[in-house]
Coordinates of C-alpha atoms in Angstrom, one line a residue:
Chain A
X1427 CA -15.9 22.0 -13.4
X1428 CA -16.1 20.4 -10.4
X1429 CA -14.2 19.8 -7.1
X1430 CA -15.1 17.8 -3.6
X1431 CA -13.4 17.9 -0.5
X1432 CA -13.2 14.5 1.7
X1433 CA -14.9 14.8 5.0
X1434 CA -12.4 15.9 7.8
X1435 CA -14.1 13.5 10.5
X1436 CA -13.6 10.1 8.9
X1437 CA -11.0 7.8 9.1
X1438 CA -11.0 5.6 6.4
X1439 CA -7.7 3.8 5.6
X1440 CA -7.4 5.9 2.7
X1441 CA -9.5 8.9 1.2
X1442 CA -9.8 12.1 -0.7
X1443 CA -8.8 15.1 0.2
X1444 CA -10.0 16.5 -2.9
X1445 CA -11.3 15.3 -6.0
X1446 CA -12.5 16.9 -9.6
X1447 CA -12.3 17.0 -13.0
X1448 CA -13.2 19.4 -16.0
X1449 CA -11.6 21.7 -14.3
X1450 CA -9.4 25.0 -16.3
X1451 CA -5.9 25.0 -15.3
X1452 CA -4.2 27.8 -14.6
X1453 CA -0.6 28.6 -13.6
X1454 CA 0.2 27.3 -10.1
X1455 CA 3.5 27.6 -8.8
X1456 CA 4.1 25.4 -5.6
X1457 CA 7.9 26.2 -4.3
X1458 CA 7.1 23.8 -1.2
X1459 CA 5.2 21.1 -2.7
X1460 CA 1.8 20.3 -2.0
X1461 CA 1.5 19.2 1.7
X1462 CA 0.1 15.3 0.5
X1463 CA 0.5 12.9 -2.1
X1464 CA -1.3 14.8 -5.7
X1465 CA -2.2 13.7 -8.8
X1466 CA -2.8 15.9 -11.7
X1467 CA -4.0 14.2 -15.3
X1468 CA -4.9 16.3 -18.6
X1469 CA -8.4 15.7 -19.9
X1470 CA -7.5 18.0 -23.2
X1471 CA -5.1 20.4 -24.5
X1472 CA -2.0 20.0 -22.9
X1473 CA 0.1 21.4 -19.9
X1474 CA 3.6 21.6 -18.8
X1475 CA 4.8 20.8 -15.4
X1476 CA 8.2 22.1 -14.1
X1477 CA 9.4 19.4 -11.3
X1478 CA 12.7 18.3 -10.2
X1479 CA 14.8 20.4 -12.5
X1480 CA 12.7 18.7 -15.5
X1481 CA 10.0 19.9 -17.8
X1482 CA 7.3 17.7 -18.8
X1483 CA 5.1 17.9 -21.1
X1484 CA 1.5 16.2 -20.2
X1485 CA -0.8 15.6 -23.4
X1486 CA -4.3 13.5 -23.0
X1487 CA -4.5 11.1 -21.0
X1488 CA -0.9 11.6 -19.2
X1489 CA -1.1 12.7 -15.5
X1490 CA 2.0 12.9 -12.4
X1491 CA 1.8 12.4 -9.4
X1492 CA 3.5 14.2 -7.2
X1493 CA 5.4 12.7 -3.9
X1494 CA 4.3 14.9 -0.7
X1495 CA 6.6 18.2 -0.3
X1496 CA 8.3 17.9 -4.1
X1497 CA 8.4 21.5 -5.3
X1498 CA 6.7 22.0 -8.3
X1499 CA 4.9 24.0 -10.6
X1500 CA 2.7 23.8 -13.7
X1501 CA 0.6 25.6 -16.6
X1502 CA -1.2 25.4 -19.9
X1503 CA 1.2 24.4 -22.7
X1504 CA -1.3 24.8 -26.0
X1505 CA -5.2 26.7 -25.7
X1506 CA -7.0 25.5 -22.8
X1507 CA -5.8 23.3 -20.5
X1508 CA -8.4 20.7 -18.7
X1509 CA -7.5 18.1 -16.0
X1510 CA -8.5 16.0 -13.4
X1511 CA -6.9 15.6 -10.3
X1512 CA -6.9 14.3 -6.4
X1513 CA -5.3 14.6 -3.5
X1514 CA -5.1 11.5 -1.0
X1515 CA -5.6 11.8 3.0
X1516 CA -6.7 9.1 5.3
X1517 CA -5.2 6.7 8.6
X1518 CA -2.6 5.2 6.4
X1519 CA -1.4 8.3 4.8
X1520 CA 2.2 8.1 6.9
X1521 CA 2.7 4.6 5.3
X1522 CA 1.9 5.5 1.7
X1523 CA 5.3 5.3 0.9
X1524 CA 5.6 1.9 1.4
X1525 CA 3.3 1.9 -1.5
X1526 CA 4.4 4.2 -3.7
X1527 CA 7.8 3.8 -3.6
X1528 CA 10.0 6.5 -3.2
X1529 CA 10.2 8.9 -6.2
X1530 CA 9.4 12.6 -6.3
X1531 CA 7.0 12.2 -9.1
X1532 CA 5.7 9.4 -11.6
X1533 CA 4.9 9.5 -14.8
X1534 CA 1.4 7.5 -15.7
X1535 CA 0.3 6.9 -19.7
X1536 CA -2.3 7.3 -21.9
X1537 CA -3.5 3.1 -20.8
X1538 CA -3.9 3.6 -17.2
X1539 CA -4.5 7.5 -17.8
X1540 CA -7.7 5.9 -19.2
X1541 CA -8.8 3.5 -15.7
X1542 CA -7.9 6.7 -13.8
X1543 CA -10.1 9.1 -15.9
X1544 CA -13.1 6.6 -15.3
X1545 CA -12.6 6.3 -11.6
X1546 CA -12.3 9.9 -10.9
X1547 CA -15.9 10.8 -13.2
X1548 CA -17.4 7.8 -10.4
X1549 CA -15.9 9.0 -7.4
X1550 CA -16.9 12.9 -8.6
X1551 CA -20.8 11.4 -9.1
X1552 CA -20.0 9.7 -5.9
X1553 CA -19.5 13.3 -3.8
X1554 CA -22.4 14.7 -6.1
X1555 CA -25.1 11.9 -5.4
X1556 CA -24.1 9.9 -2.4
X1557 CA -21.4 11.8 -0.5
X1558 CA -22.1 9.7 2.8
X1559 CA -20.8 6.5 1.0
X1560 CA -17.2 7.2 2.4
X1561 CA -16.7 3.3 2.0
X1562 CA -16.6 3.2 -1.9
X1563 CA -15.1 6.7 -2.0
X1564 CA -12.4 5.2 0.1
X1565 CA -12.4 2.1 -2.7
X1566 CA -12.1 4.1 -5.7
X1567 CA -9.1 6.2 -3.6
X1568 CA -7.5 2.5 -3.2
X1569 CA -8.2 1.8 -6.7
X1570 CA -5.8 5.3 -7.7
X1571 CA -2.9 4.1 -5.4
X1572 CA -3.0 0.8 -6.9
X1573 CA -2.7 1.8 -10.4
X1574 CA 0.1 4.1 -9.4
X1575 CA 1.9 1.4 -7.2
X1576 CA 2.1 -1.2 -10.1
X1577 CA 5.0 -1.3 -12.7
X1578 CA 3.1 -3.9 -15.0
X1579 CA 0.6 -2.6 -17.8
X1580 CA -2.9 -3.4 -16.9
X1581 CA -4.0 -5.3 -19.8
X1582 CA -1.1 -8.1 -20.2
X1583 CA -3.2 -9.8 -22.1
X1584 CA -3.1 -7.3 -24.9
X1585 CA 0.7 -7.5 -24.9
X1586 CA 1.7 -9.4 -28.1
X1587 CA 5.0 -10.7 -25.9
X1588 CA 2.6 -11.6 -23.3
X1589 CA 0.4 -14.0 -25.8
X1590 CA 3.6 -15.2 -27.4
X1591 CA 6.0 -16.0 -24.8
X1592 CA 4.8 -15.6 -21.1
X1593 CA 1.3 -17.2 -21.5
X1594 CA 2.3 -20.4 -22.9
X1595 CA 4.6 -20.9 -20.4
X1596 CA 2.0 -20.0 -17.7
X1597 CA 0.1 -22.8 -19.2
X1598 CA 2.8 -25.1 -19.0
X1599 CA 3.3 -24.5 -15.3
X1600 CA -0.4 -24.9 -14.5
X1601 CA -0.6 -28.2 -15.9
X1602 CA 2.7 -29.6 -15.7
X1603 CA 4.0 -28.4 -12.4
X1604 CA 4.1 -31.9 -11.1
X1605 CA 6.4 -32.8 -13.9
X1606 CA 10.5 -32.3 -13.5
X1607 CA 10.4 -29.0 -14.7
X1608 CA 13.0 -26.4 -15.2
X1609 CA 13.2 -22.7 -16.7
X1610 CA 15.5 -23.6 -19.0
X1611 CA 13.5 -25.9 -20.9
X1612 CA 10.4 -23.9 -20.3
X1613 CA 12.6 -21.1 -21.9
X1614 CA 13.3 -23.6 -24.7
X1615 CA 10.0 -24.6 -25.3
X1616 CA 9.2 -20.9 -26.8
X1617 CA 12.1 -20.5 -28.1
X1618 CA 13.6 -17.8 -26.3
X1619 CA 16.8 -17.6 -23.8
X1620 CA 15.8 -18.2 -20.3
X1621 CA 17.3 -14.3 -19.1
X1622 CA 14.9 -13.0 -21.9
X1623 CA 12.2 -14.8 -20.7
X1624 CA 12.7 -14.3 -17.0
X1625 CA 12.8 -10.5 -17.8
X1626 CA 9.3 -11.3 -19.7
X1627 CA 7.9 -12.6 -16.6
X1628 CA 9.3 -10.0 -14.4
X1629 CA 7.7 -7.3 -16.9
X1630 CA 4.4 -8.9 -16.7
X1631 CA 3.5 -11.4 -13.6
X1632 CA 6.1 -9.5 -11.2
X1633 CA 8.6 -12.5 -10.8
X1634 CA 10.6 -14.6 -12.8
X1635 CA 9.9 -18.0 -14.0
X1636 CA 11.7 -19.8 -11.6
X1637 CA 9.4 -17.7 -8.5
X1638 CA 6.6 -18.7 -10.4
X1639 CA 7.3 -22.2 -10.8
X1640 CA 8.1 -22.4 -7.0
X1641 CA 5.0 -20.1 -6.3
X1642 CA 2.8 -22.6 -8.1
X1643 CA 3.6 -25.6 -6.4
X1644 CA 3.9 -24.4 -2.8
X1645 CA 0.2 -22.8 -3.7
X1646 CA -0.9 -26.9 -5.1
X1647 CA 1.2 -28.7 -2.1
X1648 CA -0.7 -26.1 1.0
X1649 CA -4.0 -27.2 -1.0
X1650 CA -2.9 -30.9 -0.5
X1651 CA -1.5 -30.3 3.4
X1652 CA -5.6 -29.1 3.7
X1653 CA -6.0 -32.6 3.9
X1654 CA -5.1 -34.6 6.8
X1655 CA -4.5 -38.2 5.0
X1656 CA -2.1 -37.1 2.6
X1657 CA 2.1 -37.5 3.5
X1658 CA 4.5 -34.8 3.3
X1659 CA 6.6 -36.9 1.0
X1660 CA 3.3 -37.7 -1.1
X1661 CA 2.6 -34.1 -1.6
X1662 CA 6.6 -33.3 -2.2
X1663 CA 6.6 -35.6 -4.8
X1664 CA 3.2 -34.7 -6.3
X1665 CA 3.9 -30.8 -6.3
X1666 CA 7.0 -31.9 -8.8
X1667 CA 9.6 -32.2 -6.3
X1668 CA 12.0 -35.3 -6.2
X1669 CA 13.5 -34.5 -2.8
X1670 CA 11.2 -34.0 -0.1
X1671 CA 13.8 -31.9 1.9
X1672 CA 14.3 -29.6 -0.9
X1673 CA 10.5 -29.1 -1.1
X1674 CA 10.2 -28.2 2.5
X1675 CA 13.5 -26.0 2.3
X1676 CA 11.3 -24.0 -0.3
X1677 CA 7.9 -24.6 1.4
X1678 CA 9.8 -22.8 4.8
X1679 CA 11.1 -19.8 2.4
X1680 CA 7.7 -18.8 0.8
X1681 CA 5.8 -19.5 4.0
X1682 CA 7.8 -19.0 7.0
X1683 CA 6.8 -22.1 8.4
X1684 CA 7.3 -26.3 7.3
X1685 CA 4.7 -27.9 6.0
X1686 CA 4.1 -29.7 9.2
X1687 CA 3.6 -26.4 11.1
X1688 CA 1.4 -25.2 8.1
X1689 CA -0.8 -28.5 8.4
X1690 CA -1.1 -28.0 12.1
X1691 CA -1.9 -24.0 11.7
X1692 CA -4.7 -24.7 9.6
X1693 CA -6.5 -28.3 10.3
Chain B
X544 CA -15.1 -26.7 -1.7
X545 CA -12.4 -23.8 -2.3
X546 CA -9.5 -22.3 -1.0
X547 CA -6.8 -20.1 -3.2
X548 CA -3.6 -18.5 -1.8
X549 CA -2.0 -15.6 -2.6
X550 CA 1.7 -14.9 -4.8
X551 CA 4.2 -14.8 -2.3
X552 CA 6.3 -12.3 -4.9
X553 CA 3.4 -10.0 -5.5
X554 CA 3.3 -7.1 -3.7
X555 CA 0.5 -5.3 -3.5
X556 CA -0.8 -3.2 -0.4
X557 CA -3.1 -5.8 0.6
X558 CA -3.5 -9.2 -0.8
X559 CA -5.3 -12.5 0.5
X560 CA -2.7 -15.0 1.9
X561 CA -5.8 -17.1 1.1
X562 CA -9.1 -17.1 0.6
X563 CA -12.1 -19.8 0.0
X564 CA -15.6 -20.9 0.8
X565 CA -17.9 -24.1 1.0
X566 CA -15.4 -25.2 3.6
X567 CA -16.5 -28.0 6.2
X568 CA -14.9 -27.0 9.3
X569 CA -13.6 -29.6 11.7
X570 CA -12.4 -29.2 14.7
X571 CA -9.1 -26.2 15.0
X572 CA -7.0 -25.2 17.9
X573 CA -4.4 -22.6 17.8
X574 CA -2.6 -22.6 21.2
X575 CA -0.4 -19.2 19.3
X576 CA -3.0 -18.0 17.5
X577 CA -2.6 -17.6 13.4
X578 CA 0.4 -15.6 12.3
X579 CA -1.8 -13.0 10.5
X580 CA -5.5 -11.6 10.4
X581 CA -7.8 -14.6 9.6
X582 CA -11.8 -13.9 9.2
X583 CA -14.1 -16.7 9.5
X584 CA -17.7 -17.2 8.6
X585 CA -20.5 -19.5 8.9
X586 CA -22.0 -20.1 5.7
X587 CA -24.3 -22.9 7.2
X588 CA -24.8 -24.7 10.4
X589 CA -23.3 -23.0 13.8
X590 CA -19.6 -23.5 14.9
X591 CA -18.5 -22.8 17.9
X592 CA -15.5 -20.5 18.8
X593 CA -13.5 -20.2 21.8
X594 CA -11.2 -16.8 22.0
X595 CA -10.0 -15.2 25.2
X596 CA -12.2 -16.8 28.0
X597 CA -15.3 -16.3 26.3
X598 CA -17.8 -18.7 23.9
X599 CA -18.5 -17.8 21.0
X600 CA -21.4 -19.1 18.9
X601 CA -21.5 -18.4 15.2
X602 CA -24.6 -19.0 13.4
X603 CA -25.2 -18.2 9.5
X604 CA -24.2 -15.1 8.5
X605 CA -22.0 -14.2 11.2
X606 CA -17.9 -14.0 11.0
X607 CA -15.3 -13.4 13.3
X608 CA -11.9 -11.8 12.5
X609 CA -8.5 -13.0 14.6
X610 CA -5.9 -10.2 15.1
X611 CA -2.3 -12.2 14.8
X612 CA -1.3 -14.6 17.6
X613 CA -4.5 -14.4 19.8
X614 CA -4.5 -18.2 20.8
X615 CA -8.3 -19.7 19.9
X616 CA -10.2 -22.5 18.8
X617 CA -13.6 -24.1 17.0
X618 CA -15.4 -26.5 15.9
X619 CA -19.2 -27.3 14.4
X620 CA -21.8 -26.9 16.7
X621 CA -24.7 -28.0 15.1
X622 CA -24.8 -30.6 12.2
X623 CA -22.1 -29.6 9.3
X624 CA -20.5 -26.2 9.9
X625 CA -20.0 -24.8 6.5
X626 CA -17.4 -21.6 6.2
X627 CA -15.7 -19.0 4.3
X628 CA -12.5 -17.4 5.1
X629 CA -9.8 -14.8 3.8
X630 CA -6.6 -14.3 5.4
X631 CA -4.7 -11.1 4.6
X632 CA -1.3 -10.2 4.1
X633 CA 0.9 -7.5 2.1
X634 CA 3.3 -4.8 1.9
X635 CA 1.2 -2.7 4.4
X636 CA 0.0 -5.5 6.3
X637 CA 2.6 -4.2 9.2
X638 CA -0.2 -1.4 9.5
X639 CA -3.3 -3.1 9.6
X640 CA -3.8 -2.3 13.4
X641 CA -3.9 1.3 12.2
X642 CA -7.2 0.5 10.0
X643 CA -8.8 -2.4 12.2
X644 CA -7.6 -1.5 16.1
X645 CA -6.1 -3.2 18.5
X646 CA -8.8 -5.8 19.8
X647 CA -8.3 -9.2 19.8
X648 CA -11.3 -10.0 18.0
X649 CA -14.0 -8.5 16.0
X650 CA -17.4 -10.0 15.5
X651 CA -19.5 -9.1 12.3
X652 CA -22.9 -9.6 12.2
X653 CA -25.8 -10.7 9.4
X654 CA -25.5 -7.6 7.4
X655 CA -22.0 -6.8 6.9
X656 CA -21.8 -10.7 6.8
X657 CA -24.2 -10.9 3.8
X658 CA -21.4 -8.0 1.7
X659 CA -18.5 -9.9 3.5
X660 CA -19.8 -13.5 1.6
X661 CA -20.5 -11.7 -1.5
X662 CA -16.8 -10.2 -1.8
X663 CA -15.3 -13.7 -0.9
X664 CA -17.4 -15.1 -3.5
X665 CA -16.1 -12.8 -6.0
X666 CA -12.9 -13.4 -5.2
X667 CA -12.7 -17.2 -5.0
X668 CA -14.0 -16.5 -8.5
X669 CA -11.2 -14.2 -9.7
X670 CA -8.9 -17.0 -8.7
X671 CA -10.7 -19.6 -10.4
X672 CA -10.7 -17.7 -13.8
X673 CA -8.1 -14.8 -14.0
X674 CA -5.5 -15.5 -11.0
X675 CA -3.7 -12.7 -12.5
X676 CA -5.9 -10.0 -11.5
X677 CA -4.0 -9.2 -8.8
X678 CA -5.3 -5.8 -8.6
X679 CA -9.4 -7.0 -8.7
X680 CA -8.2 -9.2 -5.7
X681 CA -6.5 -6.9 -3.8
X682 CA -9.4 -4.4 -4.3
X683 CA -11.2 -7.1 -2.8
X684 CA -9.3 -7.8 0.1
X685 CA -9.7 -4.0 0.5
X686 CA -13.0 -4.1 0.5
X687 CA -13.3 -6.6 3.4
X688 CA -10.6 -5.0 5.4
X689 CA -12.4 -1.2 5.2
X690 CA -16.0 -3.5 6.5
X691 CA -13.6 -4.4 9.2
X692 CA -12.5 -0.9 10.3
X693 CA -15.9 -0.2 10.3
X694 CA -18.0 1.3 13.3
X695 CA -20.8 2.2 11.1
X696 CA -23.9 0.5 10.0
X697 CA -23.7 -0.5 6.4
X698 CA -27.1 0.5 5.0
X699 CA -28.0 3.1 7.1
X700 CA -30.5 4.7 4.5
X701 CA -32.6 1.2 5.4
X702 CA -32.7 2.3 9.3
X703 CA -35.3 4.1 10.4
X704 CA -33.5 6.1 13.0
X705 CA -31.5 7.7 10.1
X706 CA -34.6 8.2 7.9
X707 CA -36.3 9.9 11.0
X708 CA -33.2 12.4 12.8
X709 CA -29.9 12.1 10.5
X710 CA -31.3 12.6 7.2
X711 CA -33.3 15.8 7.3
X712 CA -31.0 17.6 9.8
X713 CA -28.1 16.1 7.2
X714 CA -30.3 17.8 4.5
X715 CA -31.1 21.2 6.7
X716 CA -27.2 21.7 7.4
X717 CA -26.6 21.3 3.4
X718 CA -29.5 24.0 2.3
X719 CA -29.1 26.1 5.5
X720 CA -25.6 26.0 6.0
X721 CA -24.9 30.2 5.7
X722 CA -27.3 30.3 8.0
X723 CA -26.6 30.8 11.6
X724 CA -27.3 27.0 12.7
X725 CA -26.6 25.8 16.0
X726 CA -26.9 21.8 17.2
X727 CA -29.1 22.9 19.2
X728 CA -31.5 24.2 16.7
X729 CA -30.9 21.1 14.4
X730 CA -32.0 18.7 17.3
X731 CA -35.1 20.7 18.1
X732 CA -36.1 20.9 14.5
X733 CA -36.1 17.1 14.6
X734 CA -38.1 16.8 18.3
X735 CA -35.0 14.9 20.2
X736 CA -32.0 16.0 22.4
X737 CA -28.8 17.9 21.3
X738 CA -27.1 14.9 22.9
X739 CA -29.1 11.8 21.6
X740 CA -28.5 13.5 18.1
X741 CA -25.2 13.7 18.5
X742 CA -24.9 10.2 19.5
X743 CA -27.3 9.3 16.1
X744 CA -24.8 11.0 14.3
X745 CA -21.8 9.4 15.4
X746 CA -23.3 6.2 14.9
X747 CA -24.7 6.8 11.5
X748 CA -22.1 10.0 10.1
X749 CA -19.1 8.9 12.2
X750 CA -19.0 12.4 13.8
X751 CA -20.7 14.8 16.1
X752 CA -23.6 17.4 14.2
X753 CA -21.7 20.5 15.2
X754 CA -18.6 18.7 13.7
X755 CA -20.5 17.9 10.5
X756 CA -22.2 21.4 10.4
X757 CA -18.3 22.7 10.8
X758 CA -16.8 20.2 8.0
X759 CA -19.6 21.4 5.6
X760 CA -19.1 24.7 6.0
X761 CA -14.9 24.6 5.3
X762 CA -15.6 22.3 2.7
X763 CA -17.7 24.6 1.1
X764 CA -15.4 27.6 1.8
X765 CA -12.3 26.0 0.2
X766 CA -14.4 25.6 -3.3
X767 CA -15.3 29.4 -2.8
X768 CA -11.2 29.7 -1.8
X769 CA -10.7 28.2 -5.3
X770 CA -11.6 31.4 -7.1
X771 CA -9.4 34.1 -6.6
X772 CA -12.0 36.9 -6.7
X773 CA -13.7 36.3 -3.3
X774 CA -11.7 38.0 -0.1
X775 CA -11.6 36.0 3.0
X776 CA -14.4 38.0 5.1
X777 CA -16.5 37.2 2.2
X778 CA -15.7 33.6 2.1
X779 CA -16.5 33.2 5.5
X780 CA -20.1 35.1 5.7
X781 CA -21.0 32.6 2.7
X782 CA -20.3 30.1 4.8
X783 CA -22.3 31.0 7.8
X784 CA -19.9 32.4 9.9
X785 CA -20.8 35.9 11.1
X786 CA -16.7 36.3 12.8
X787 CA -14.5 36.4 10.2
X788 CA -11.6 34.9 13.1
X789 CA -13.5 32.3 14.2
X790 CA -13.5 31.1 10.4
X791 CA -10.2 31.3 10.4
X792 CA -9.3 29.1 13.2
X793 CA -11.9 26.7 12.3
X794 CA -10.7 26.3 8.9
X795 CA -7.3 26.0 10.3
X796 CA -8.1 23.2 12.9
X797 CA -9.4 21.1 10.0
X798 CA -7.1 21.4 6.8
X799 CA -3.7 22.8 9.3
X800 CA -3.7 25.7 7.5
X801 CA -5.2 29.3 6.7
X802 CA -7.4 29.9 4.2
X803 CA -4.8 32.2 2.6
X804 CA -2.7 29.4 2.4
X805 CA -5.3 27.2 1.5
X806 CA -5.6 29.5 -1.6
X807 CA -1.9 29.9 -2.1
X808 CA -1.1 26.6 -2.4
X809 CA -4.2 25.7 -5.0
X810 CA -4.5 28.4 -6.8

């Protein structure tokens, strides 16, 4: 059973206010909320949390975290009831919205419940063996918001429509993006409709194919602009683009600047 | 040779707008400045920077970080200038100046520099075998931007001002701390000034030794708050505190609230 309190001097971007695990849960009732962002997972048995009008039921590996100011309250569901938790503080606490997104609560599963459980047990060894290394305490805190921040699974590459469909066609784009390409027949060429496999991508590399496409090439042509010999029409055409204008329509979207300007910026 | 650049759909916190390393640097002038923070290092030879009025000479080892549209310029000094660089962008890059300040420029020196190359090495990697670990990448930008924000000395168990005054007055305030300690006390224990120690501390801790000795203590009075058998008077005798009031105001200066409420709200 233990708990750690972050240090009330630092200023780390982001940090712990708290931090533990093994830890018996009792009945807490919180009819304000908890004054900062919280995040409560069960290590065993099970627990049910009252939020929002809604009662949820956490079994292993499940956690919530819970929005700053949500009322709330939870308790042990079956036997004992063991969890891990933390509380986040820090200089960009006010901004952790823009993170987070707005919802009262989120739900996190047993997958990520799993990358959560690990980074808690390091930070806790953390505050128990080196509690002056703030810097990878303040890591592993940015490691939690990230895993809560992200609507794609971690481990794509486990995803069977992720091998089938959204890889391949990855592939394609890495070594035919020079070529006249379209998401239709990139859609085509696994056999699915291009909505189905947009909504693939958007699952799984946060964009859709088209994004990705367009994301790809504008990454190959600002490689090309590195280089002061090579013509904007040259590297238009070599990126897979057959009108130079439209490339640097699309080059001026993604960037914010022409090519030109992004040539002069940099060399 | 490298250089990688970001997704412009993802959209974590912090992402590299680019990153790479093994770069020869020619000759670059930015009447504006670069739209976003840009970090440079020499890798090998000297370049030469110019930034605000002054000269800047950048030998191995040594890096420079550009706040957004502060006009500069550069160029090798001696021989081939070989560099690394990261540029950083995402959702909360509007924030940045929270973490990193407001100066115009930041100079890094041999040590953090020697982390700094290791992280951008790691992450030119990332992008040259799993570009889809957006997550590991932005960790990494992370990482670089919390070496940035920075005051501290990295290794300061290697320094032997640390090894000599911060450490055992670090370890006397965690074995002694229900004690009635005084900063005054600490710094004769260690044969120096209440004032130079201070000035140690806030070099090495980030904070004065009366405000360490004070964040100990309520640290270690909200784990005791965490049982619900121990009344407040209690609680703050364990703690070294012989005035039950001034307890209560300390602890209330450092968490904004009472340790009732502190209990309330956890327990």
């Amino acid at each position: 059973m233990s708990i750690y309190f972050g240090n009330h001097f630092s200023r780390e971007a982001f940090q712990f206010d708290s931090v533990g695990n093994h830890w018996t849960q009792e009945l807490v009732t919180r009819p304000e909320g908890f004054p900062m962002y919280h995040y409560l997972q069960t290590e065993s048995g099970s627990g049910c949390v009252s939020v929002k009008g809604k009662t949820i039921l956490l079994e292993q590996g499940q956690g919530i975290l819970f929005a700053p100011f949500v009322p709330h309250s939870y308790r042990a569901w079956e036997g004992r009831w063991i969890t891990e938790f933390a509380t986040f503080t820090g200089s960009m606490e006010p901004y952790l919205k823009t993170m987070i997104g707005t919802d009262d609560y989120l739900l996190i599963g047993e997958e990520k419940g799993a990358e959560i459980e690990r980074v808690i047990a390091g930070a806790v060894k953390l505050f128990e063996t080196t509690p002056g290394n703030t810097r990878q305490l303040s890591m592993d805190c940015y490691h939690l918001l990230l895993l809560f921040s992200e609507g794609i699974p971690h481990s794509a590459a486990a995803q069977p429509a992720w091998d089938k469909y959204v890889r391949p066609v990855v592939e394609q784009i890495e070594s035919n993006y020079m070529e006249d390409l379209s998401a239709e027949q990139l859609a085509k060429s696994v056999y699915v409709s291009p909505q189905y496999l947009s909504r693939l991508f958007v699952r799984y590399v946060g964009c859709s194919v088209y994004e990705y496409l367009t994301n790809y090439r504008i990454n190959q042509a600002k490689k090309l602009l590195m280089k002061r010999d090579r013509k904007i029409q040259e590297i238009a055409h070599d990126v897979g683009y057959t009108d130079a204008s439209h490339f640097i329509v699309m080059f001026r979207k993604l960037t914010g600047m022409t090519p030109v300007e992004f040539r002069r910026l940099h060399i």
